PDB file of C-alpha atoms in Angstrom:
ATOM      1  CA  MET Y  71      -6.038   2.966 -60.326  1.00  0.00           C
ATOM      2  CA  SER Y  72      -3.706   5.803 -58.982  1.00  0.00           C
ATOM      3  CA  LYS Y  73      -5.125   5.663 -55.386  1.00  0.00           C
ATOM      4  CA  ILE Y  74      -4.241   1.433 -55.359  1.00  0.00           C
ATOM      5  CA  LYS Y  75      -0.875   2.705 -56.666  1.00  0.00           C
ATOM      6  CA  ASN Y  76      -0.071   5.170 -54.213  1.00  0.00           C
ATOM      7  CA  LEU Y  77      -1.877   2.757 -51.582  1.00  0.00           C
ATOM      8  CA  ARG Y  78       0.571   0.222 -52.249  1.00  0.00           C
ATOM      9  CA  TRP Y  79       3.701   2.754 -52.055  1.00  0.00           C
ATOM     10  CA  SER Y  80       1.981   3.400 -48.631  1.00  0.00           C
ATOM     11  CA  ASN Y  81       2.041  -0.031 -47.667  1.00  0.00           C
ATOM     12  CA  LEU Y  82       5.900  -0.777 -48.803  1.00  0.00           C
ATOM     13  CA  TYR Y  83       7.139   2.712 -47.317  1.00  0.00           C
ATOM     14  CA  VAL Y  84       5.256   1.053 -43.782  1.00  0.00           C
ATOM     15  CA  GLY Y  85       6.560  -2.323 -44.193  1.00  0.00           C
ATOM     16  CA  LEU Y  86      10.350  -1.299 -44.803  1.00  0.00           C
ATOM     17  CA  ILE Y  87       9.906   1.503 -41.694  1.00  0.00           C
ATOM     18  CA  PHE Y  88       8.810  -1.425 -39.692  1.00  0.00           C
ATOM     19  CA  PHE Y  89      11.398  -4.015 -40.850  1.00  0.00           C
ATOM     20  CA  LEU Y  90      14.434  -1.380 -40.306  1.00  0.00           C
ATOM     21  CA  MET Y  91      13.243  -0.044 -36.519  1.00  0.00           C
ATOM     22  CA  TYR Y  92      12.819  -4.194 -35.449  1.00  0.00           C
ATOM     23  CA  LEU Y  93      15.500  -5.676 -37.499  1.00  0.00           C
ATOM     24  CA  PRO Y  94      18.022  -5.135 -34.694  1.00  0.00           C
ATOM     25  CA  LEU Y  95      15.288  -6.289 -32.309  1.00  0.00           C
ATOM     26  CA  PHE Y  96      15.473  -9.716 -34.067  1.00  0.00           C
ATOM     27  CA  TYR Y  97      19.309  -9.730 -35.421  1.00  0.00           C
ATOM     28  CA  LEU Y  98      19.853  -9.556 -31.229  1.00  0.00           C
ATOM     29  CA  MET Y  99      16.967 -12.556 -30.506  1.00  0.00           C
ATOM     30  CA  PHE Y 100      18.305 -14.449 -32.814  1.00  0.00           C
ATOM     31  CA  TYR Y 101      21.580 -14.450 -31.871  1.00  0.00           C
ATOM     32  CA  SER Y 102      20.533 -14.881 -28.104  1.00  0.00           C
ATOM     33  CA  PHE Y 103      20.427 -18.832 -29.134  1.00  0.00           C
ATOM     34  CA  ASN Y 104      23.779 -18.873 -30.496  1.00  0.00           C
ATOM     35  CA  GLU Y 105      26.065 -21.455 -29.475  1.00  0.00           C
ATOM     36  CA  GLY Y 106      29.425 -19.463 -30.438  1.00  0.00           C
ATOM     37  CA  GLY Y 107      29.537 -16.930 -28.121  1.00  0.00           C
ATOM     38  CA  ASP Y 108      29.460 -13.976 -30.646  1.00  0.00           C
ATOM     39  CA  MET Y 109      27.133 -12.133 -32.922  1.00  0.00           C
ATOM     40  CA  ILE Y 110      29.656 -12.970 -35.985  1.00  0.00           C
ATOM     41  CA  TYR Y 111      28.433 -16.714 -36.926  1.00  0.00           C
ATOM     42  CA  PHE Y 112      25.787 -18.878 -35.875  1.00  0.00           C
ATOM     43  CA  THR Y 113      27.148 -22.108 -35.279  1.00  0.00           C
ATOM     44  CA  GLY Y 114      23.898 -23.887 -33.489  1.00  0.00           C
ATOM     45  CA  PHE Y 115      21.160 -23.620 -31.448  1.00  0.00           C
ATOM     46  CA  THR Y 116      21.422 -23.375 -27.799  1.00  0.00           C
ATOM     47  CA  LEU Y 117      19.598 -22.074 -24.336  1.00  0.00           C
ATOM     48  CA  ASP Y 118      22.664 -21.542 -22.467  1.00  0.00           C
ATOM     49  CA  HIS Y 119      23.123 -18.294 -22.493  1.00  0.00           C
ATOM     50  CA  TYR Y 120      19.209 -18.275 -21.040  1.00  0.00           C
ATOM     51  CA  GLN Y 121      20.389 -20.775 -18.099  1.00  0.00           C
ATOM     52  CA  ALA Y 122      23.958 -18.425 -17.499  1.00  0.00           C
ATOM     53  CA  LEU Y 123      21.217 -15.414 -17.821  1.00  0.00           C
ATOM     54  CA  PHE Y 124      19.043 -17.052 -14.292  1.00  0.00           C
ATOM     55  CA  SER Y 125      21.871 -18.157 -12.637  1.00  0.00           C
ATOM     56  CA  ASP Y 126      23.674 -14.575 -12.049  1.00  0.00           C
ATOM     57  CA  MET Y 127      22.420 -13.708  -8.847  1.00  0.00           C
ATOM     58  CA  ARG Y 128      23.666 -10.555  -9.415  1.00  0.00           C
ATOM     59  CA  LEU Y 129      22.023  -9.498 -12.365  1.00  0.00           C
ATOM     60  CA  MET Y 130      18.888 -11.275 -11.493  1.00  0.00           C
ATOM     61  CA  THR Y 131      18.515  -9.185  -8.325  1.00  0.00           C
ATOM     62  CA  ILE Y 132      19.209  -6.037 -10.873  1.00  0.00           C
ATOM     63  CA  ILE Y 133      16.345  -7.439 -12.392  1.00  0.00           C
ATOM     64  CA  LEU Y 134      14.554  -7.553  -9.386  1.00  0.00           C
ATOM     65  CA  ASN Y 135      15.111  -3.444  -8.742  1.00  0.00           C
ATOM     66  CA  THR Y 136      14.251  -2.355 -12.171  1.00  0.00           C
ATOM     67  CA  PHE Y 137      10.553  -3.913 -11.521  1.00  0.00           C
ATOM     68  CA  VAL Y 138       9.669  -2.412  -7.922  1.00  0.00           C
ATOM     69  CA  VAL Y 139      10.945   0.651  -9.033  1.00  0.00           C
ATOM     70  CA  ALA Y 140       8.707   0.949 -11.951  1.00  0.00           C
ATOM     71  CA  LEU Y 141       5.834  -0.542 -10.883  1.00  0.00           C
ATOM     72  CA  LEU Y 142       5.730   1.673  -7.737  1.00  0.00           C
ATOM     73  CA  SER Y 143       7.271   4.834  -9.204  1.00  0.00           C
ATOM     74  CA  ALA Y 144       3.923   3.967 -12.189  1.00  0.00           C
ATOM     75  CA  LEU Y 145       1.542   3.409  -9.268  1.00  0.00           C
ATOM     76  CA  ILE Y 146       2.727   6.648  -7.012  1.00  0.00           C
ATOM     77  CA  ALA Y 147       2.735   8.799 -10.307  1.00  0.00           C
ATOM     78  CA  THR Y 148      -0.665   7.339 -11.673  1.00  0.00           C
ATOM     79  CA  ILE Y 149      -2.422   8.437  -8.083  1.00  0.00           C
ATOM     80  CA  ILE Y 150      -0.951  12.321  -9.089  1.00  0.00           C
ATOM     81  CA  GLY Y 151      -1.170  12.750 -12.289  1.00  0.00           C
ATOM     82  CA  THR Y 152      -4.529  11.294 -12.187  1.00  0.00           C
ATOM     83  CA  PHE Y 153      -5.887  14.138  -9.607  1.00  0.00           C
ATOM     84  CA  GLY Y 154      -3.989  16.483 -11.303  1.00  0.00           C
ATOM     85  CA  ALA Y 155      -5.466  15.964 -14.941  1.00  0.00           C
ATOM     86  CA  ILE Y 156      -8.796  16.942 -12.856  1.00  0.00           C
ATOM     87  CA  ALA Y 157      -7.694  19.876 -11.098  1.00  0.00           C
ATOM     88  CA  ILE Y 158      -6.670  20.973 -14.405  1.00  0.00           C
ATOM     89  CA  TYR Y 159     -10.232  20.159 -15.775  1.00  0.00           C
ATOM     90  CA  TYR Y 160     -11.593  21.627 -13.111  1.00  0.00           C
ATOM     91  CA  TYR Y 161      -9.633  25.378 -13.499  1.00  0.00           C
ATOM     92  CA  ARG Y 162     -12.169  27.678 -13.899  1.00  0.00           C
ATOM     93  CA  THR Y 163     -10.203  29.411 -16.772  1.00  0.00           C
ATOM     94  CA  ASN Y 164      -8.280  28.157 -19.530  1.00  0.00           C
ATOM     95  CA  ARG Y 165      -5.506  30.771 -18.933  1.00  0.00           C
ATOM     96  CA  GLN Y 166      -4.669  28.702 -15.591  1.00  0.00           C
ATOM     97  CA  ARG Y 167      -5.237  25.616 -17.619  1.00  0.00           C
ATOM     98  CA  GLN Y 168      -3.184  26.181 -20.421  1.00  0.00           C
ATOM     99  CA  LEU Y 169      -0.562  27.442 -18.122  1.00  0.00           C
ATOM    100  CA  VAL Y 170      -0.210  24.373 -16.006  1.00  0.00           C
ATOM    101  CA  LEU Y 171      -0.566  22.306 -19.200  1.00  0.00           C
ATOM    102  CA  ASN Y 172       2.660  24.286 -20.875  1.00  0.00           C
ATOM    103  CA  LEU Y 173       4.639  23.815 -17.740  1.00  0.00           C
ATOM    104  CA  ASN Y 174       3.744  20.018 -17.262  1.00  0.00           C
ATOM    105  CA  SER Y 175       4.953  20.122 -21.544  1.00  0.00           C
ATOM    106  CA  VAL Y 176       7.982  21.920 -20.776  1.00  0.00           C
ATOM    107  CA  LEU Y 177       8.915  18.593 -18.721  1.00  0.00           C
ATOM    108  CA  MET Y 178       8.242  16.370 -21.183  1.00  0.00           C
ATOM    109  CA  VAL Y 179      10.802  17.448 -23.755  1.00  0.00           C
ATOM    110  CA  THR Y 180      13.296  18.287 -21.018  1.00  0.00           C
ATOM    111  CA  PRO Y 181      16.118  16.091 -22.065  1.00  0.00           C
ATOM    112  CA  ASP Y 182      17.157  13.153 -19.820  1.00  0.00           C
ATOM    113  CA  VAL Y 183      20.807  14.646 -19.282  1.00  0.00           C
ATOM    114  CA  MET Y 184      19.323  18.108 -17.526  1.00  0.00           C
ATOM    115  CA  MET Y 185      16.547  16.148 -15.397  1.00  0.00           C
ATOM    116  CA  GLY Y 186      18.911  14.115 -14.788  1.00  0.00           C
ATOM    117  CA  ALA Y 187      21.287  16.377 -13.865  1.00  0.00           C
ATOM    118  CA  SER Y 188      18.885  18.448 -11.998  1.00  0.00           C
ATOM    119  CA  PHE Y 189      18.103  16.181 -10.028  1.00  0.00           C
ATOM    120  CA  LEU Y 190      21.897  15.493  -9.107  1.00  0.00           C
ATOM    121  CA  ILE Y 191      22.105  18.778  -7.570  1.00  0.00           C
ATOM    122  CA  MET Y 192      18.676  18.592  -5.823  1.00  0.00           C
ATOM    123  CA  PHE Y 193      19.614  15.439  -3.798  1.00  0.00           C
ATOM    124  CA  THR Y 194      23.134  16.682  -3.166  1.00  0.00           C
ATOM    125  CA  SER Y 195      21.781  19.852  -1.374  1.00  0.00           C
ATOM    126  CA  LEU Y 196      19.451  18.221   0.100  1.00  0.00           C
ATOM    127  CA  ALA Y 197      21.816  15.516   1.192  1.00  0.00           C
ATOM    128  CA  ALA Y 198      23.581  18.213   3.078  1.00  0.00           C
ATOM    129  CA  ILE Y 199      21.013  18.814   5.556  1.00  0.00           C
ATOM    130  CA  LEU Y 200      18.814  15.676   5.378  1.00  0.00           C
ATOM    131  CA  PRO Y 201      20.013  12.299   6.149  1.00  0.00           C
ATOM    132  CA  LEU Y 202      19.041  11.268   2.094  1.00  0.00           C
ATOM    133  CA  LYS Y 203      21.504   8.466   0.607  1.00  0.00           C
ATOM    134  CA  PHE Y 204      21.467   8.206  -2.983  1.00  0.00           C
ATOM    135  CA  GLY Y 205      19.844   4.206  -4.238  1.00  0.00           C
ATOM    136  CA  PHE Y 206      16.847   3.430  -4.380  1.00  0.00           C
ATOM    137  CA  GLY Y 207      15.261   6.695  -2.692  1.00  0.00           C
ATOM    138  CA  THR Y 208      16.601   8.620  -5.254  1.00  0.00           C
ATOM    139  CA  VAL Y 209      15.650   6.967  -8.312  1.00  0.00           C
ATOM    140  CA  LEU Y 210      12.016   5.794  -6.901  1.00  0.00           C
ATOM    141  CA  LEU Y 211      11.627  10.428  -6.240  1.00  0.00           C
ATOM    142  CA  ALA Y 212      12.821  10.950  -9.483  1.00  0.00           C
ATOM    143  CA  HIS Y 213      10.563   8.145 -11.836  1.00  0.00           C
ATOM    144  CA  ILE Y 214       7.836   9.886 -10.150  1.00  0.00           C
ATOM    145  CA  ALA Y 215       8.745  12.816 -10.295  1.00  0.00           C
ATOM    146  CA  PHE Y 216       9.628  12.524 -14.775  1.00  0.00           C
ATOM    147  CA  ASN Y 217       6.245   9.959 -14.743  1.00  0.00           C
ATOM    148  CA  VAL Y 218       3.987  12.165 -13.740  1.00  0.00           C
ATOM    149  CA  PRO Y 219       3.504  14.489 -16.598  1.00  0.00           C
ATOM    150  CA  ILE Y 220       3.034  11.106 -18.391  1.00  0.00           C
ATOM    151  CA  VAL Y 221       0.105  10.171 -16.968  1.00  0.00           C
ATOM    152  CA  VAL Y 222      -1.502  13.828 -16.406  1.00  0.00           C
ATOM    153  CA  LEU Y 223      -1.530  13.487 -20.546  1.00  0.00           C
ATOM    154  CA  MET Y 224      -2.734   9.989 -21.253  1.00  0.00           C
ATOM    155  CA  VAL Y 225      -5.674  11.368 -18.741  1.00  0.00           C
ATOM    156  CA  LEU Y 226      -6.871  14.630 -19.020  1.00  0.00           C
ATOM    157  CA  PRO Y 227      -8.326  13.485 -23.079  1.00  0.00           C
ATOM    158  CA  ARG Y 228     -10.922  11.268 -21.376  1.00  0.00           C
ATOM    159  CA  LEU Y 229     -11.631  13.969 -18.905  1.00  0.00           C
ATOM    160  CA  TYR Y 230     -12.834  16.145 -21.821  1.00  0.00           C
ATOM    161  CA  GLU Y 231     -14.693  12.881 -23.319  1.00  0.00           C
ATOM    162  CA  MET Y 232     -16.482  12.467 -20.459  1.00  0.00           C
ATOM    163  CA  ASN Y 233     -20.294  14.301 -20.697  1.00  0.00           C
ATOM    164  CA  PRO Y 234     -20.181  16.810 -17.611  1.00  0.00           C
ATOM    165  CA  SER Y 235     -23.847  16.341 -17.603  1.00  0.00           C
ATOM    166  CA  MET Y 236     -23.375  13.330 -15.938  1.00  0.00           C
ATOM    167  CA  ILE Y 237     -21.616  14.977 -12.494  1.00  0.00           C
ATOM    168  CA  MET Y 238     -24.713  17.910 -12.765  1.00  0.00           C
ATOM    169  CA  ALA Y 239     -26.854  15.338 -12.405  1.00  0.00           C
ATOM    170  CA  ALA Y 240     -25.629  13.775  -9.622  1.00  0.00           C
ATOM    171  CA  MET Y 241     -25.003  16.520  -7.639  1.00  0.00           C
ATOM    172  CA  ASP Y 242     -28.373  17.413  -8.323  1.00  0.00           C
ATOM    173  CA  LEU Y 243     -29.576  14.205  -6.761  1.00  0.00           C
ATOM    174  CA  GLY Y 244     -27.179  14.982  -3.865  1.00  0.00           C
ATOM    175  CA  ALA Y 245     -24.343  13.107  -5.024  1.00  0.00           C
ATOM    176  CA  THR Y 246     -21.386  13.865  -2.205  1.00  0.00           C
ATOM    177  CA  PRO Y 247     -18.252  14.988  -4.363  1.00  0.00           C
ATOM    178  CA  SER Y 248     -16.266  11.674  -2.954  1.00  0.00           C
ATOM    179  CA  GLN Y 249     -19.471   9.877  -4.322  1.00  0.00           C
ATOM    180  CA  VAL Y 250     -18.914  11.673  -7.537  1.00  0.00           C
ATOM    181  CA  LEU Y 251     -15.021  10.998  -8.027  1.00  0.00           C
ATOM    182  CA  SER Y 252     -16.004   7.588  -6.971  1.00  0.00           C
ATOM    183  CA  ARG Y 253     -18.680   6.178  -9.401  1.00  0.00           C
ATOM    184  CA  ILE Y 254     -18.776   8.787 -11.909  1.00  0.00           C
ATOM    185  CA  ILE Y 255     -15.237  10.219 -12.964  1.00  0.00           C
ATOM    186  CA  LEU Y 256     -12.869   7.253 -12.048  1.00  0.00           C
ATOM    187  CA  PRO Y 257     -14.718   5.080 -13.892  1.00  0.00           C
ATOM    188  CA  SER Y 258     -14.843   7.234 -16.523  1.00  0.00           C
ATOM    189  CA  ILE Y 259     -11.502   7.954 -17.437  1.00  0.00           C
ATOM    190  CA  LYS Y 260     -10.240   4.069 -16.295  1.00  0.00           C
ATOM    191  CA  SER Y 261      -8.873   3.386 -19.540  1.00  0.00           C
ATOM    192  CA  GLY Y 262      -6.534   6.500 -19.730  1.00  0.00           C
ATOM    193  CA  ILE Y 263      -5.598   5.991 -16.221  1.00  0.00           C
ATOM    194  CA  PHE Y 264      -4.947   2.375 -17.416  1.00  0.00           C
ATOM    195  CA  ALA Y 265      -3.021   3.976 -20.392  1.00  0.00           C
ATOM    196  CA  GLY Y 266      -0.986   6.309 -18.181  1.00  0.00           C
ATOM    197  CA  TYR Y 267      -0.214   3.212 -16.056  1.00  0.00           C
ATOM    198  CA  PHE Y 268       1.162   1.175 -18.638  1.00  0.00           C
ATOM    199  CA  MET Y 269       3.409   4.459 -19.882  1.00  0.00           C
ATOM    200  CA  ALA Y 270       4.781   5.276 -16.495  1.00  0.00           C
ATOM    201  CA  PHE Y 271       6.025   1.614 -16.391  1.00  0.00           C
ATOM    202  CA  THR Y 272       7.088   1.217 -19.483  1.00  0.00           C
ATOM    203  CA  TYR Y 273       9.545   4.896 -19.017  1.00  0.00           C
ATOM    204  CA  SER Y 274      11.106   4.056 -15.744  1.00  0.00           C
ATOM    205  CA  LEU Y 275      11.440   0.555 -17.235  1.00  0.00           C
ATOM    206  CA  ASP Y 276      14.106   1.727 -19.882  1.00  0.00           C
ATOM    207  CA  ASP Y 277      15.185   4.925 -18.262  1.00  0.00           C
ATOM    208  CA  PHE Y 278      19.235   5.045 -18.543  1.00  0.00           C
ATOM    209  CA  ALA Y 279      20.179   9.109 -18.382  1.00  0.00           C
ATOM    210  CA  VAL Y 280      18.403  10.287 -15.446  1.00  0.00           C
ATOM    211  CA  THR Y 281      19.138   6.815 -13.108  1.00  0.00           C
ATOM    212  CA  PHE Y 282      22.481   7.463 -14.490  1.00  0.00           C
ATOM    213  CA  PHE Y 283      23.267  10.476 -12.792  1.00  0.00           C
ATOM    214  CA  ILE Y 284      21.660   9.660  -8.721  1.00  0.00           C
ATOM    215  CA  THR Y 285      21.937   5.731  -8.329  1.00  0.00           C
ATOM    216  CA  GLY Y 286      24.655   4.424  -5.933  1.00  0.00           C
ATOM    217  CA  ASN Y 287      25.033   2.598  -2.814  1.00  0.00           C
ATOM    218  CA  GLY Y 288      25.579  -0.220  -4.708  1.00  0.00           C
ATOM    219  CA  PHE Y 289      22.029   0.159  -6.155  1.00  0.00           C
ATOM    220  CA  SER Y 290      21.277  -0.279  -9.170  1.00  0.00           C
ATOM    221  CA  THR Y 291      18.835  -0.529 -12.865  1.00  0.00           C
ATOM    222  CA  LEU Y 292      19.292  -2.875 -15.463  1.00  0.00           C
ATOM    223  CA  SER Y 293      19.664   0.356 -18.168  1.00  0.00           C
ATOM    224  CA  VAL Y 294      22.721   1.418 -15.827  1.00  0.00           C
ATOM    225  CA  GLU Y 295      24.194  -2.757 -15.821  1.00  0.00           C
ATOM    226  CA  VAL Y 296      23.461  -3.294 -18.969  1.00  0.00           C
ATOM    227  CA  TYR Y 297      25.384  -0.221 -20.153  1.00  0.00           C
ATOM    228  CA  SER Y 298      28.287  -1.063 -17.357  1.00  0.00           C
ATOM    229  CA  ARG Y 299      28.793  -3.884 -18.934  1.00  0.00           C
ATOM    230  CA  ALA Y 300      28.919  -2.892 -22.351  1.00  0.00           C
ATOM    231  CA  ARG Y 301      31.435  -0.857 -21.493  1.00  0.00           C
ATOM    232  CA  THR Y 302      33.549  -4.465 -21.829  1.00  0.00           C
ATOM    233  CA  GLY Y 303      32.161  -6.270 -23.976  1.00  0.00           C
ATOM    234  CA  VAL Y 304      28.209  -7.642 -24.087  1.00  0.00           C
ATOM    235  CA  SER Y 305      28.027 -11.093 -23.570  1.00  0.00           C
ATOM    236  CA  LEU Y 306      25.292 -13.145 -25.322  1.00  0.00           C
ATOM    237  CA  GLU Y 307      23.471 -13.063 -21.747  1.00  0.00           C
ATOM    238  CA  ILE Y 308      22.265  -9.136 -22.329  1.00  0.00           C
ATOM    239  CA  ASN Y 309      21.264 -10.355 -25.725  1.00  0.00           C
ATOM    240  CA  ALA Y 310      19.074 -13.559 -23.932  1.00  0.00           C
ATOM    241  CA  LEU Y 311      17.730 -10.453 -21.600  1.00  0.00           C
ATOM    242  CA  SER Y 312      16.684  -8.328 -24.514  1.00  0.00           C
ATOM    243  CA  THR Y 313      14.580 -10.972 -25.932  1.00  0.00           C
ATOM    244  CA  LEU Y 314      12.741 -11.286 -22.192  1.00  0.00           C
ATOM    245  CA  MET Y 315      12.149  -7.882 -22.023  1.00  0.00           C
ATOM    246  CA  PHE Y 316      11.050  -7.569 -25.861  1.00  0.00           C
ATOM    247  CA  LEU Y 317       8.569 -10.065 -24.800  1.00  0.00           C
ATOM    248  CA  LEU Y 318       7.590  -8.470 -21.464  1.00  0.00           C
ATOM    249  CA  ALA Y 319       6.886  -5.677 -23.706  1.00  0.00           C
ATOM    250  CA  LEU Y 320       4.833  -7.587 -26.309  1.00  0.00           C
ATOM    251  CA  GLY Y 321       2.905  -9.050 -23.579  1.00  0.00           C
ATOM    252  CA  ILE Y 322       1.914  -5.864 -22.213  1.00  0.00           C
ATOM    253  CA  VAL Y 323       0.910  -4.241 -25.149  1.00  0.00           C
ATOM    254  CA  ILE Y 324      -1.306  -7.183 -25.908  1.00  0.00           C
ATOM    255  CA  VAL Y 325      -2.973  -6.789 -22.430  1.00  0.00           C
ATOM    256  CA  TYR Y 326      -3.289  -3.163 -22.810  1.00  0.00           C
ATOM    257  CA  TYR Y 327      -5.352  -3.644 -26.571  1.00  0.00           C
ATOM    258  CA  PHE Y 328      -7.326  -6.564 -24.951  1.00  0.00           C
ATOM    259  CA  LEU Y 329      -8.102  -3.974 -22.006  1.00  0.00           C
ATOM    260  CA  ARG Y 330      -8.919  -1.059 -24.577  1.00  0.00           C
ATOM    261  CA  ILE Y 331     -11.071  -3.334 -26.636  1.00  0.00           C
ATOM    262  CA  GLY Y 332     -12.927  -4.001 -23.360  1.00  0.00           C
ATOM    263  CA  GLU Y 333     -13.441  -1.077 -22.114  1.00  0.00           C
ATOM    264  CA  GLN Y 334     -15.144   0.298 -26.182  1.00  0.00           C
ATOM    265  CA  LYS Y 335     -17.517  -2.534 -26.295  1.00  0.00           C
ATOM    266  CA  ARG Y 336     -18.897  -1.973 -22.526  1.00  0.00           C
ATOM    267  CA  THR Y 337     -18.814   1.885 -23.592  1.00  0.00           C
ATOM    268  CA  HIS Y 338     -20.719   0.325 -27.088  1.00  0.00           C
ATOM    269  CA  ASN Y 339     -23.328  -1.736 -24.966  1.00  0.00           C
ATOM    270  CA  ARG Y 340     -24.452   0.912 -22.469  1.00  0.00           C
ATOM    271  CA  GLN Y 341     -24.998   3.318 -25.711  1.00  0.00           C
ATOM    272  CA  ARG Y 342     -27.097   0.603 -27.524  1.00  0.00           C
ATOM    273  CA  GLN Y 343     -28.538   0.040 -23.800  1.00  0.00           C
ATOM    274  CA  ALA Y 344     -29.483   3.881 -23.426  1.00  0.00           C
ATOM    275  CA  ARG Y 345     -31.041   4.666 -26.484  1.00  0.00           C
ATOM    276  CA  GLY Y 346     -33.175   1.660 -25.772  1.00  0.00           C
ATOM    277  CA  ASP Y 347     -34.599   2.633 -22.914  1.00  0.00           C
ATOM    278  CA  LEU Y 348     -35.334   6.095 -24.841  1.00  0.00           C
TER     279      LEU Y 348
END
């Protein structure tokens, strides 16, 4: 009886936490359909704010910039991070492996303001000797840099779950290193690669602190633009934009969930088939 009571209290506590976390989001979403111009009184349902959002060409351009940076930085960081995780996995000594992982973790816990300031100093120094301008290029490079450690942490556990005897068997049968990589290692860690890409895409999409330091020459991302507009008063267009971004994030989570479920089913079927062959 006490276990059931504790379970109910635990469920109530978790439900309360989620309610407090999602309440501001639903508040923004609710007033994005408000016919009035504020978030105090709901005067009627309208889609005018969504229409105004899509007619704002400057904001549409900034949204496109944000997605281009997020997609490219996530893709490049996933490639670099995946091969970096494989390199860490094949380190001969545990001491080397732990050293690199600790350095990787330092980048994960470094405050965004410090990273942004560091990138600003570095790019300013490089601009004195190279034809480097603040804008798309600097933002893309910075996003790749802070996304790589995320991908490493997502891919490395999948490498440890991989059966090393498969690699040894393939090499004994004459497989080249490229064949081992393409036919054994990458398929085995595919779910970790997808997870790393989605995480990197999400981090890049909503980054503000780092981007704020290194943007320029008329280039801006969504988070920086929302901050700039919030200083003069948030319009309900931002509510409409927040609603669409929330639905996009929800869609990404759902897609990743079904990818994981499909990967688990395929793994389970392969294991059953292997047991049947035995």
